[in-house]
Amino acid sequence: MRRPARGKSGVPNPIIVALDVPTASEAIDLARRVAPHVGAFKVGKELFVSAGPDIVRTLRATGASVFLDLKFHDIPNTVAKAVAAATRLDVQMLTIHCSGGSAMMKAALKAAQETAASMGRPAPLVLGVTVLTSMDSAALAELGGETVVEAQVERLARLAAASGLSGLVCSPLELQRLKPILPAGMNFVTPGIRTGAEKADDQKRTLSPREAIAAGATHLVVGRPIYAAPDPVAAAQSILASITG
Ligand code: C5P
């Protein structure tokens, strides 16, 4: 597998492909094929639970950056230990739920920094997940509490920044509202990317790759528009062209 490409401008390629497939062999095959056109691979719950940490080691051994998207949400001590373990796997990004609270977020950040320092490598970017992009106001209402998605996202984003996090996972539609209220240099990782070529699914708040970058996304998480496309390589190429061209 080749090392992920950089864009024409030399800027790191912002496309993170979600390897949301059930087996290691499917993930490795997909990663090998799209690697020249993307910047990193996201390993999520399905793949990690079925293939285990070896899939991260295999991807890292190719030189690819890995985003471990397990969305940790537990007591601070447990999350800190999980983050330390992920840092030992040498992932470049990982996720925690902001709704776990400031103590949990601070514990996660500390674990990432201390573990990385003890291994002499850069700490992974700890990303806070605000409100899942599949959720709308009706879905929030079922949980009780805040029902305005934007208000809940803003509240959690401020809490994440105050807890020291320098990256968030959020809908690209939230960027206009979030960027002005958060510190400069914040990373915005946006799922909910749709090119218009694919069928409707559970993502309710979406933008195109180009629109998301224009809105300030620093990384784009793209799953089904690449892995479920009839030709994943062509889909990855076309998304890259749409943001660099
Ligand atoms: O297939 P699709 O492009 O919708 O995939 C989006 C990916 O981003 C999935 O792996 C999903 O778990 C993840 N994600 C998300 N919304 C969030 C955080 C992560 O869709 N808020």
mmCIF file of C-alpha atoms and ligand atoms in Angstrom:
data_model
loop_
_atom_site.group_PDB
_atom_site.id
_atom_site.type_symbol
_atom_site.label_atom_id
_atom_site.label_comp_id
_atom_site.label_asym_id
_atom_site.label_seq_id
_atom_site.Cartn_x
_atom_site.Cartn_y
_atom_site.Cartn_z
ATOM 1 C CA MET A 1 0.000 0.000 0.000
ATOM 2 C CA ARG A 2 1.338 3.439 -0.851
ATOM 3 C CA ARG A 3 1.613 6.259 1.633
ATOM 4 C CA PRO A 4 -1.508 8.495 1.394
ATOM 5 C CA ALA A 5 -1.143 11.278 -1.147
ATOM 6 C CA ARG A 6 -0.964 14.973 -0.534
ATOM 7 C CA GLY A 7 -3.193 17.321 -2.519
ATOM 8 C CA LYS A 8 -1.895 19.158 -5.569
ATOM 9 C CA SER A 9 -1.061 22.154 -3.385
ATOM 10 C CA GLY A 10 1.163 20.018 -1.141
ATOM 11 C CA VAL A 11 -1.315 20.498 1.673
ATOM 12 C CA PRO A 12 -2.113 17.226 3.483
ATOM 13 C CA ASN A 13 -5.070 15.472 1.897
ATOM 14 C CA PRO A 14 -8.106 16.123 4.178
ATOM 15 C CA ILE A 15 -10.057 13.023 3.161
ATOM 16 C CA ILE A 16 -10.377 10.375 5.871
ATOM 17 C CA VAL A 17 -12.011 7.218 4.556
ATOM 18 C CA ALA A 18 -14.220 5.445 7.067
ATOM 19 C CA LEU A 19 -13.342 1.761 6.735
ATOM 20 C CA ASP A 20 -16.833 0.752 7.869
ATOM 21 C CA VAL A 21 -16.519 -2.833 6.638
ATOM 22 C CA PRO A 22 -16.795 -6.004 8.722
ATOM 23 C CA THR A 23 -13.492 -7.770 8.139
ATOM 24 C CA ALA A 24 -9.779 -6.993 8.149
ATOM 25 C CA SER A 25 -9.338 -8.332 4.625
ATOM 26 C CA GLU A 26 -12.065 -6.065 3.230
ATOM 27 C CA ALA A 27 -10.600 -3.079 5.098
ATOM 28 C CA ILE A 28 -7.062 -3.759 3.896
ATOM 29 C CA ASP A 29 -8.246 -4.267 0.325
ATOM 30 C CA LEU A 30 -10.234 -1.013 0.363
ATOM 31 C CA ALA A 31 -7.379 0.882 2.037
ATOM 32 C CA ARG A 32 -4.842 -0.429 -0.470
ATOM 33 C CA ARG A 33 -7.007 0.666 -3.398
ATOM 34 C CA VAL A 34 -7.904 4.176 -2.245
ATOM 35 C CA ALA A 35 -4.645 5.031 -0.411
ATOM 36 C CA PRO A 36 -3.188 7.191 -3.220
ATOM 37 C CA HIS A 37 -6.221 9.491 -3.101
ATOM 38 C CA VAL A 38 -6.898 9.943 0.614
ATOM 39 C CA GLY A 39 -5.127 11.271 3.707
ATOM 40 C CA ALA A 40 -6.029 8.757 6.408
ATOM 41 C CA PHE A 41 -8.203 5.798 7.356
ATOM 42 C CA LYS A 42 -10.839 5.712 10.031
ATOM 43 C CA VAL A 43 -11.246 2.516 12.015
ATOM 44 C CA GLY A 44 -14.618 2.475 13.718
ATOM 45 C CA LYS A 45 -16.506 0.181 16.028
ATOM 46 C CA GLU A 46 -17.535 -2.540 13.572
ATOM 47 C CA LEU A 47 -14.054 -3.089 12.178
ATOM 48 C CA PHE A 48 -12.262 -2.730 15.518
ATOM 49 C CA VAL A 49 -14.582 -5.146 17.288
ATOM 50 C CA SER A 50 -14.306 -7.732 14.507
ATOM 51 C CA ALA A 51 -10.654 -7.335 13.510
ATOM 52 C CA GLY A 52 -9.099 -6.078 16.760
ATOM 53 C CA PRO A 53 -6.085 -3.825 17.273
ATOM 54 C CA ASP A 54 -4.111 -5.720 14.629
ATOM 55 C CA ILE A 55 -6.012 -3.851 11.925
ATOM 56 C CA VAL A 56 -4.594 -0.593 13.301
ATOM 57 C CA ARG A 57 -1.067 -2.079 13.370
ATOM 58 C CA THR A 58 -1.453 -3.330 9.796
ATOM 59 C CA LEU A 59 -2.625 0.058 8.523
ATOM 60 C CA ARG A 60 0.087 1.904 10.465
ATOM 61 C CA ALA A 61 2.737 -0.433 9.056
ATOM 62 C CA THR A 62 1.895 0.909 5.581
ATOM 63 C CA GLY A 63 2.702 4.442 6.733
ATOM 64 C CA ALA A 64 -0.963 5.480 6.664
ATOM 65 C CA SER A 65 -2.413 7.738 9.337
ATOM 66 C CA VAL A 66 -5.146 6.131 11.408
ATOM 67 C CA PHE A 67 -8.138 7.736 13.084
ATOM 68 C CA LEU A 68 -9.480 5.397 15.774
ATOM 69 C CA ASP A 69 -13.146 6.333 16.064
ATOM 70 C CA LEU A 70 -14.402 4.407 19.080
ATOM 71 C CA LYS A 71 -16.143 7.434 20.636
ATOM 72 C CA PHE A 72 -15.166 6.680 24.221
ATOM 73 C CA HIS A 73 -17.733 7.651 26.858
ATOM 74 C CA ASP A 74 -17.215 6.308 30.371
ATOM 75 C CA ILE A 75 -15.848 7.346 33.755
ATOM 76 C CA PRO A 76 -12.641 9.407 33.432
ATOM 77 C CA ASN A 77 -10.323 6.639 34.692
ATOM 78 C CA THR A 78 -11.660 4.112 32.178
ATOM 79 C CA VAL A 79 -11.538 6.531 29.267
ATOM 80 C CA ALA A 80 -7.995 7.581 30.209
ATOM 81 C CA LYS A 81 -6.850 3.951 30.129
ATOM 82 C CA ALA A 82 -8.537 3.356 26.763
ATOM 83 C CA VAL A 83 -6.947 6.509 25.348
ATOM 84 C CA ALA A 84 -3.529 5.432 26.654
ATOM 85 C CA ALA A 85 -3.976 2.062 24.934
ATOM 86 C CA ALA A 86 -4.976 3.764 21.672
ATOM 87 C CA THR A 87 -1.944 6.044 21.943
ATOM 88 C CA ARG A 88 0.311 3.000 22.356
ATOM 89 C CA LEU A 89 -1.205 1.716 19.083
ATOM 90 C CA ASP A 90 0.176 4.901 17.495
ATOM 91 C CA VAL A 91 -3.080 6.278 16.122
ATOM 92 C CA GLN A 92 -3.041 9.889 14.921
ATOM 93 C CA MET A 93 -6.594 10.788 15.951
ATOM 94 C CA LEU A 94 -9.194 9.339 18.309
ATOM 95 C CA THR A 95 -12.642 10.294 19.528
ATOM 96 C CA ILE A 96 -14.358 10.772 22.854
ATOM 97 C CA HIS A 97 -17.914 11.985 23.551
ATOM 98 C CA CYS A 98 -18.018 15.547 24.891
ATOM 99 C CA SER A 99 -21.154 14.532 26.787
ATOM 100 C CA GLY A 100 -18.854 12.512 29.079
ATOM 101 C CA GLY A 101 -18.063 15.859 30.730
ATOM 102 C CA SER A 102 -15.013 18.022 31.354
ATOM 103 C CA ALA A 103 -13.335 15.657 33.848
ATOM 104 C CA MET A 104 -13.512 12.841 31.316
ATOM 105 C CA MET A 105 -12.200 15.018 28.481
ATOM 106 C CA LYS A 106 -9.298 16.336 30.584
ATOM 107 C CA ALA A 107 -8.393 12.804 31.690
ATOM 108 C CA ALA A 108 -8.404 11.651 28.053
ATOM 109 C CA LEU A 109 -6.162 14.494 26.944
ATOM 110 C CA LYS A 110 -3.717 13.948 29.808
ATOM 111 C CA ALA A 111 -3.507 10.226 29.032
ATOM 112 C CA ALA A 112 -2.831 10.908 25.343
ATOM 113 C CA GLN A 113 -0.129 13.460 26.109
ATOM 114 C CA GLU A 114 1.616 11.510 28.856
ATOM 115 C CA THR A 115 1.560 8.190 26.995
ATOM 116 C CA ALA A 116 2.853 9.760 23.776
ATOM 117 C CA ALA A 117 5.577 11.632 25.659
ATOM 118 C CA SER A 118 6.713 8.423 27.345
ATOM 119 C CA MET A 119 7.065 6.866 23.882
ATOM 120 C CA GLY A 120 8.789 9.899 22.357
ATOM 121 C CA ARG A 121 6.117 10.503 19.737
ATOM 122 C CA PRO A 122 3.527 13.219 19.078
ATOM 123 C CA ALA A 123 0.265 12.873 20.968
ATOM 124 C CA PRO A 124 -2.779 11.848 18.933
ATOM 125 C CA LEU A 125 -5.377 14.501 18.278
ATOM 126 C CA VAL A 126 -8.176 13.902 20.793
ATOM 127 C CA LEU A 127 -11.428 14.856 19.104
ATOM 128 C CA GLY A 128 -14.648 15.602 20.922
ATOM 129 C CA VAL A 129 -17.888 14.332 19.428
ATOM 130 C CA THR A 130 -20.683 16.829 20.034
ATOM 131 C CA VAL A 131 -24.061 15.683 18.661
ATOM 132 C CA LEU A 132 -24.063 12.794 16.208
ATOM 133 C CA THR A 133 -24.860 13.986 12.709
ATOM 134 C CA SER A 134 -27.641 11.390 12.474
ATOM 135 C CA MET A 135 -29.542 13.207 15.236
ATOM 136 C CA ASP A 136 -32.063 15.961 14.766
ATOM 137 C CA SER A 137 -34.216 17.919 17.168
ATOM 138 C CA ALA A 138 -36.775 15.107 17.488
ATOM 139 C CA ALA A 139 -34.009 12.635 18.374
ATOM 140 C CA LEU A 140 -32.626 15.040 21.009
ATOM 141 C CA ALA A 141 -36.126 15.535 22.428
ATOM 142 C CA GLU A 142 -36.344 11.798 23.095
ATOM 143 C CA LEU A 143 -33.339 12.142 25.414
ATOM 144 C CA GLY A 144 -34.734 15.073 27.414
ATOM 145 C CA GLY A 145 -32.844 18.322 28.017
ATOM 146 C CA GLU A 146 -31.823 20.622 25.173
ATOM 147 C CA THR A 147 -33.786 20.007 21.967
ATOM 148 C CA VAL A 148 -32.211 22.645 19.728
ATOM 149 C CA VAL A 149 -29.384 20.792 17.985
ATOM 150 C CA GLU A 150 -27.315 23.948 17.379
ATOM 151 C CA ALA A 151 -27.533 25.010 21.025
ATOM 152 C CA GLN A 152 -26.475 21.576 22.270
ATOM 153 C CA VAL A 153 -23.595 21.418 19.795
ATOM 154 C CA GLU A 154 -22.422 24.883 20.838
ATOM 155 C CA ARG A 155 -22.605 24.021 24.521
ATOM 156 C CA LEU A 156 -20.599 20.821 24.101
ATOM 157 C CA ALA A 157 -18.075 22.481 21.784
ATOM 158 C CA ARG A 158 -17.377 25.249 24.311
ATOM 159 C CA LEU A 159 -16.987 22.654 27.059
ATOM 160 C CA ALA A 160 -14.551 20.658 24.903
ATOM 161 C CA ALA A 161 -12.409 23.719 24.178
ATOM 162 C CA ALA A 162 -12.466 24.747 27.850
ATOM 163 C CA SER A 163 -11.307 21.218 28.717
ATOM 164 C CA GLY A 164 -8.288 21.636 26.412
ATOM 165 C CA LEU A 165 -9.398 19.706 23.349
ATOM 166 C CA SER A 166 -8.119 21.083 20.051
ATOM 167 C CA GLY A 167 -10.421 19.185 17.744
ATOM 168 C CA LEU A 168 -14.074 18.400 17.311
ATOM 169 C CA VAL A 169 -16.164 16.074 15.220
ATOM 170 C CA CYS A 170 -19.154 18.009 13.991
ATOM 171 C CA SER A 171 -21.558 18.432 11.119
ATOM 172 C CA PRO A 172 -20.165 20.657 8.373
ATOM 173 C CA LEU A 173 -23.349 22.703 8.753
ATOM 174 C CA GLU A 174 -22.275 23.647 12.275
ATOM 175 C CA LEU A 175 -18.954 25.203 11.291
ATOM 176 C CA GLN A 176 -20.243 28.687 10.573
ATOM 177 C CA ARG A 177 -21.603 28.869 14.080
ATOM 178 C CA LEU A 178 -18.757 27.082 15.876
ATOM 179 C CA LYS A 179 -15.639 28.630 14.339
ATOM 180 C CA PRO A 180 -16.221 32.152 15.730
ATOM 181 C CA ILE A 181 -16.820 30.941 19.290
ATOM 182 C CA LEU A 182 -13.851 28.563 19.527
ATOM 183 C CA PRO A 183 -10.108 29.216 19.795
ATOM 184 C CA ALA A 184 -8.147 29.646 16.545
ATOM 185 C CA GLY A 185 -6.326 26.525 15.445
ATOM 186 C CA MET A 186 -9.172 24.188 16.315
ATOM 187 C CA ASN A 187 -9.444 21.112 14.074
ATOM 188 C CA PHE A 188 -12.884 20.412 12.634
ATOM 189 C CA VAL A 189 -13.455 16.853 11.473
ATOM 190 C CA THR A 190 -16.715 16.581 9.588
ATOM 191 C CA PRO A 191 -18.683 13.469 8.729
ATOM 192 C CA GLY A 192 -22.048 13.939 7.035
ATOM 193 C CA ILE A 193 -20.351 14.469 3.665
ATOM 194 C CA ARG A 194 -22.438 13.673 0.609
ATOM 195 C CA THR A 195 -21.593 14.247 -3.038
ATOM 196 C CA GLY A 196 -25.179 13.978 -4.289
ATOM 197 C CA ALA A 197 -24.390 10.791 -6.222
ATOM 198 C CA GLU A 198 -25.431 8.410 -3.454
ATOM 199 C CA LYS A 199 -28.845 7.419 -2.120
ATOM 200 C CA ALA A 200 -30.326 8.985 1.012
ATOM 201 C CA ASP A 201 -29.417 7.302 4.302
ATOM 202 C CA ASP A 202 -29.272 8.101 8.015
ATOM 203 C CA GLN A 203 -27.171 11.290 7.751
ATOM 204 C CA LYS A 204 -29.578 14.175 8.223
ATOM 205 C CA ARG A 205 -27.193 17.153 8.149
ATOM 206 C CA THR A 206 -24.840 17.027 5.162
ATOM 207 C CA LEU A 207 -22.689 19.171 2.818
ATOM 208 C CA SER A 208 -20.595 18.372 -0.231
ATOM 209 C CA PRO A 209 -16.810 17.953 0.226
ATOM 210 C CA ARG A 210 -16.102 21.304 -1.402
ATOM 211 C CA GLU A 211 -18.744 23.118 0.656
ATOM 212 C CA ALA A 212 -17.411 21.573 3.881
ATOM 213 C CA ILE A 213 -13.833 22.691 3.166
ATOM 214 C CA ALA A 214 -15.082 26.168 2.222
ATOM 215 C CA ALA A 215 -16.947 26.283 5.546
ATOM 216 C CA GLY A 216 -13.713 25.554 7.442
ATOM 217 C CA ALA A 217 -13.542 21.784 7.833
ATOM 218 C CA THR A 218 -9.934 20.650 8.336
ATOM 219 C CA HIS A 219 -10.727 16.959 7.709
ATOM 220 C CA LEU A 220 -13.594 15.200 5.916
ATOM 221 C CA VAL A 221 -14.782 11.786 7.079
ATOM 222 C CA VAL A 222 -16.214 9.982 4.085
ATOM 223 C CA GLY A 223 -17.711 6.527 4.413
ATOM 224 C CA ARG A 224 -20.468 5.290 2.150
ATOM 225 C CA PRO A 225 -19.825 7.795 -0.666
ATOM 226 C CA ILE A 226 -16.490 5.945 -1.114
ATOM 227 C CA TYR A 227 -16.800 2.379 0.207
ATOM 228 C CA ALA A 228 -20.343 1.813 -1.072
ATOM 229 C CA ALA A 229 -19.691 3.459 -4.455
ATOM 230 C CA PRO A 230 -19.695 1.193 -7.517
ATOM 231 C CA ASP A 231 -16.053 2.242 -7.993
ATOM 232 C CA PRO A 232 -14.482 3.385 -4.684
ATOM 233 C CA VAL A 233 -11.233 4.485 -6.346
ATOM 234 C CA ALA A 234 -13.070 6.691 -8.849
ATOM 235 C CA ALA A 235 -15.233 8.079 -6.025
ATOM 236 C CA ALA A 236 -12.163 8.968 -3.918
ATOM 237 C CA GLN A 237 -10.448 10.516 -6.928
ATOM 238 C CA SER A 238 -13.497 12.559 -7.795
ATOM 239 C CA ILE A 239 -13.912 13.839 -4.213
ATOM 240 C CA LEU A 240 -10.244 14.827 -4.095
ATOM 241 C CA ALA A 241 -10.551 16.580 -7.455
ATOM 242 C CA SER A 242 -13.642 18.418 -6.247
ATOM 243 C CA ILE A 243 -11.702 20.003 -3.384
ATOM 244 C CA THR A 244 -8.319 20.567 -5.040
ATOM 245 C CA GLY A 245 -9.504 21.474 -8.538
HETATM 246 O O1 C5P B 1 -21.035 6.497 5.530
HETATM 247 P P1 C5P B 1 -20.864 7.868 6.118
HETATM 248 O O2 C5P B 1 -20.105 8.819 5.205
HETATM 249 O O3 C5P B 1 -22.148 8.451 6.616
HETATM 250 O O4 C5P B 1 -19.917 7.618 7.356
HETATM 251 C C1 C5P B 1 -19.683 8.587 8.335
HETATM 252 C C2 C5P B 1 -18.738 8.038 9.355
HETATM 253 O O5 C5P B 1 -18.508 9.050 10.314
HETATM 254 C C3 C5P B 1 -19.257 6.811 10.093
HETATM 255 O O6 C5P B 1 -18.128 5.980 10.366
HETATM 256 C C4 C5P B 1 -19.830 7.389 11.379
HETATM 257 O O7 C5P B 1 -19.711 6.500 12.460
HETATM 258 C C5 C5P B 1 -18.924 8.601 11.605
HETATM 259 N N1 C5P B 1 -19.500 9.696 12.374
HETATM 260 C C6 C5P B 1 -20.675 10.319 12.044
HETATM 261 N N2 C5P B 1 -21.167 11.337 12.812
HETATM 262 C C7 C5P B 1 -20.513 11.733 13.887
HETATM 263 C C8 C5P B 1 -19.295 11.127 14.225
HETATM 264 C C9 C5P B 1 -18.820 10.099 13.422
HETATM 265 O O8 C5P B 1 -21.278 9.986 11.032
HETATM 266 N N3 C5P B 1 -20.986 12.761 14.595
#
